[in-house]
Amino acid sequence: MRKLASVLGAAALGVALSAAASAQEQIRIVMVTHGQAASGFWSVAKKGADDADADLADTVVEYRSPETFDMVTMAQLIEAAVASKPDGLAVSIPDADALGAAIKGAVAAGIPVVSLNSGSDVARDLGVMVHVGQTEFEAGEGGGEKMKALGVTKAACLNQEVGNVALDLRCEGFEKGLGVKPDIIATSIDPTEVKNAVTAYLTKNPDAQAIFILGSDPAMPAVEAVEGMGLIGKVKLATFDLSEGILEAVRDGKMEFAIDQQQYLQGYLPVVLLRLYKKFGLMPGADVLTGPGFVTKDNAADVIAWSAAGYR
Amino acid sequence: MASVTANRVDERLQQAPLLTRLLSRPELGAIAGTVLVFAFFAVVAGGSGMFSLKGVITFLEVSAQLGILAVFASLLMIAGEFDLSVGSMIGFAGVAIAIPVTLYGWPVWTAVLFAFGVAVLVGYVNGYITVKTGLPSFIVTLAGLFVLRGLTIGLTRLLTGRTQIPGIHKFSEGDWLAPLFGSDAFKGLFVWLAARGWIDTLPNGAPAVPGIPVSILWWLGLTAVATWVLLRTRFGNWIFACGGDKNAARNVGVPVDRVKIILFIGTACAAALFAAIQVLKFGSADTQRGLLKEFEAIIAVVIGGTLLTGGYGSAIGPAFGALIFGTVQMGIFYTGVDTDWFKVFVGVMVLVAVIFNNYIRKRMTEAR
């Protein structure tokens, strides 16, 4: 009897769910990213997708991501998305080898695909219509130009993941923007190591005027190192990506600026683009750059509020 | 008097009725659970594409990869031991294939054999330490879980300076061994079926799926072989004996240590097979591959009716356990539930399946 009840319960739940899923002729967009649920960066992007779902009455967004950084599971999620025949598919492409076949499969099945966050270099080859994200080289270049405007002539890139191509691109862009070849401080993300490496570099190179930090993890230890040597203001600091500590450091003038790739847009815009493509066949002719957005002393206070609300 | 006993067959030799025998099999609960899960998704996600050709192949492939691990994990668990290092072994075997190929230019087939060689060694060490120290294999292989994952990250970063090794496809093309792991079977058949319109096609007329991923064939084949070994060979009897009562088994001459070490080698090789399939199919290896797979394998085995305490179980049960897990994992996608809730959903489904399976088994074994 109890068994019967549970079966009936499951069936009733099923009917309710399927009724909810196919209420009207809605535009159904599936977004598959590599962002793990616990990532602070990605929860902002997911909020963008969720808000697009809420803002657009005729559009349903389903957001999917693997529980761990697992490209195989992600490829399988994309395969499943293709099998469910959505009106549009948005994917991030951190590993074109592992995900390429699944994405090409989606394109072959006639599903419009937009990529977001990572994959700007491979998107076109895979048949993706447009990429929404930050191009690393241009973001670095923007940072370099800003540093140049501050009068910097000798600087270093702080690279916390040697071999990560994206970080190399950021530093190469920085070199182009600055017009001078920067030194490279290679570390891990271990805060003690970062702090000591920065201290050692500044001791050895007293003429260094700026450190360009290539990710948010080593940013605060670098600030501590510079602060510990009493060089705040003399050695200008800037970083990629945001965190609470970084924003406060920018607000307090310990850092010049932080480069924000505005990942909320990376969650929101693909939904809008795919919806408009489905409705009217519209699609931008070039990739959509969501960054670099610069957080400086002027807007840091606002950004702190938006960050707390989950938009930055 | 004498004539009466002569007519009666000894009860140990008596054949129970077929139905009773079927109902007392360990995998029965898992089969019933599978039916329940399929019924659930047929109702919830029937029209969503889950049961289209592509959808079916997708969840079968996920099930197959887990099933390969689960079959060997089940044999080991029947013998009374666990292997928690399989997830890390997947990552380790993956880079053991990828690094020699991309960095040192080895032919792919030698790298695959090398990875299997490493797996045999790891399995042997796990087994040897477990049987020689008498420590619980849970602890020994938990250590293995950390050591192997650490070695994977450490060696990969040391040798390549990164944690992801892409670009294996261009080396594996034309390799004679690679298609055994990373290809699709029956491609011609699928094209033929598609041309006749008997299966789903893409807009350009090609079949919606290129063929049956070989991992599915490995899964079915290994399940069949393991079932045969368990039920029809002396080694199979030894496995049950090891898990039932180690000392009694030893006293009647079962080489308990050897059996266990062989089964540890089996789980490690299953992990290497899993790694080879993923690396050659997806063309890249990374150090995070296989995370948490050890627990998924144990879940599949337990759903499949194998007892955690050993001595009772089957090889078919875990295949259905893996099918349930894979179906739920992919199926939740089609229900439209937010992935934030995925783990809750999987956990509850697994618990329901196990309770259901236990209940069925109890009823059936009592009814006998």
mmCIF file of C-alpha atoms in Angstrom, chain A residues 3 7 10-11 14-15 17-18 30 46 62-65 67-69 71-72 75-77 79-84 94-95 97-98 108-109 162-163, chain B residues 36 40 43-44 48-49 52 54-55 58 62 65 161 164 166-167 202-203 278 282-284 288-289 291 330 333-334 336-340 342-343 356:
data_model
loop_
_atom_site.group_PDB
_atom_site.id
_atom_site.type_symbol
_atom_site.label_atom_id
_atom_site.label_comp_id
_atom_site.label_asym_id
_atom_site.label_seq_id
_atom_site.Cartn_x
_atom_site.Cartn_y
_atom_site.Cartn_z
ATOM 1 C CA LYS A 3 4.608 1.411 -2.167
ATOM 2 C CA VAL A 7 4.516 5.492 -6.868
ATOM 3 C CA ALA A 10 6.089 10.238 -7.860
ATOM 4 C CA ALA A 11 3.661 10.165 -10.754
ATOM 5 C CA GLY A 14 5.943 14.122 -12.491
ATOM 6 C CA VAL A 15 2.714 15.396 -13.976
ATOM 7 C CA LEU A 17 6.631 19.135 -13.257
ATOM 8 C CA SER A 18 5.927 18.334 -16.873
ATOM 9 C CA VAL A 30 19.860 25.996 -21.926
ATOM 10 C CA LYS A 46 24.322 32.450 -12.854
ATOM 11 C CA GLU A 62 17.857 26.273 -17.642
ATOM 12 C CA TYR A 63 21.306 26.681 -16.123
ATOM 13 C CA ARG A 64 23.527 23.596 -15.900
ATOM 14 C CA SER A 65 27.026 23.038 -14.606
ATOM 15 C CA GLU A 67 29.539 19.641 -9.710
ATOM 16 C CA THR A 68 33.300 19.460 -10.133
ATOM 17 C CA PHE A 69 35.627 20.936 -12.767
ATOM 18 C CA MET A 71 35.060 18.558 -18.746
ATOM 19 C CA VAL A 72 33.743 15.077 -19.506
ATOM 20 C CA ALA A 75 30.395 17.435 -22.452
ATOM 21 C CA GLN A 76 27.728 14.958 -21.371
ATOM 22 C CA LEU A 77 25.566 17.805 -20.087
ATOM 23 C CA GLU A 79 24.930 16.200 -25.201
ATOM 24 C CA ALA A 80 21.870 15.939 -22.980
ATOM 25 C CA ALA A 81 21.008 19.560 -23.740
ATOM 26 C CA VAL A 82 21.164 18.819 -27.465
ATOM 27 C CA ALA A 83 18.919 15.795 -27.035
ATOM 28 C CA SER A 84 16.323 17.984 -25.331
ATOM 29 C CA PRO A 94 37.375 26.152 -21.283
ATOM 30 C CA ASP A 95 38.577 22.998 -23.080
ATOM 31 C CA ASP A 97 39.223 19.395 -27.172
ATOM 32 C CA ALA A 98 36.861 17.863 -24.653
ATOM 33 C CA ALA A 108 24.797 20.077 -36.579
ATOM 34 C CA ALA A 109 21.451 19.490 -34.882
ATOM 35 C CA VAL A 162 52.420 29.599 -14.953
ATOM 36 C CA GLY A 163 51.380 27.818 -18.122
ATOM 37 C CA LEU B 36 10.738 2.529 -11.150
ATOM 38 C CA PHE B 40 9.353 8.154 -13.171
ATOM 39 C CA VAL B 43 6.099 10.474 -16.790
ATOM 40 C CA VAL B 44 8.155 13.530 -15.878
ATOM 41 C CA SER B 48 11.584 16.204 -23.549
ATOM 42 C CA GLY B 49 13.952 14.291 -25.805
ATOM 43 C CA SER B 52 15.039 10.117 -28.237
ATOM 44 C CA LYS B 54 20.463 10.850 -28.755
ATOM 45 C CA GLY B 55 19.043 11.118 -25.266
ATOM 46 C CA THR B 58 23.738 9.978 -23.716
ATOM 47 C CA VAL B 62 27.201 7.942 -18.663
ATOM 48 C CA GLN B 65 31.419 4.573 -17.843
ATOM 49 C CA GLY B 161 53.680 23.380 -16.162
ATOM 50 C CA GLN B 164 45.286 20.212 -18.321
ATOM 51 C CA PRO B 166 44.845 19.001 -24.499
ATOM 52 C CA GLY B 167 45.392 17.935 -28.088
ATOM 53 C CA LEU B 202 20.291 15.723 -38.142
ATOM 54 C CA PRO B 203 19.103 18.359 -40.624
ATOM 55 C CA GLN B 278 37.707 9.463 -21.615
ATOM 56 C CA PHE B 282 37.481 13.626 -25.504
ATOM 57 C CA GLY B 283 41.051 14.201 -26.613
ATOM 58 C CA SER B 284 42.330 15.716 -23.388
ATOM 59 C CA GLN B 288 40.686 16.599 -11.838
ATOM 60 C CA ARG B 289 39.235 13.697 -13.825
ATOM 61 C CA LEU B 291 36.761 13.126 -8.808
ATOM 62 C CA MET B 330 21.121 12.789 -16.988
ATOM 63 C CA PHE B 333 18.443 17.568 -16.789
ATOM 64 C CA TYR B 334 15.256 16.935 -18.734
ATOM 65 C CA GLY B 336 14.011 21.318 -15.865
ATOM 66 C CA VAL B 337 14.993 21.316 -12.185
ATOM 67 C CA ASP B 338 17.748 23.825 -11.322
ATOM 68 C CA THR B 339 21.161 22.076 -11.088
ATOM 69 C CA ASP B 340 21.668 23.645 -7.666
ATOM 70 C CA PHE B 342 20.914 18.150 -8.452
ATOM 71 C CA LYS B 343 22.720 16.494 -5.567
ATOM 72 C CA PHE B 356 12.856 -0.129 -2.552
#
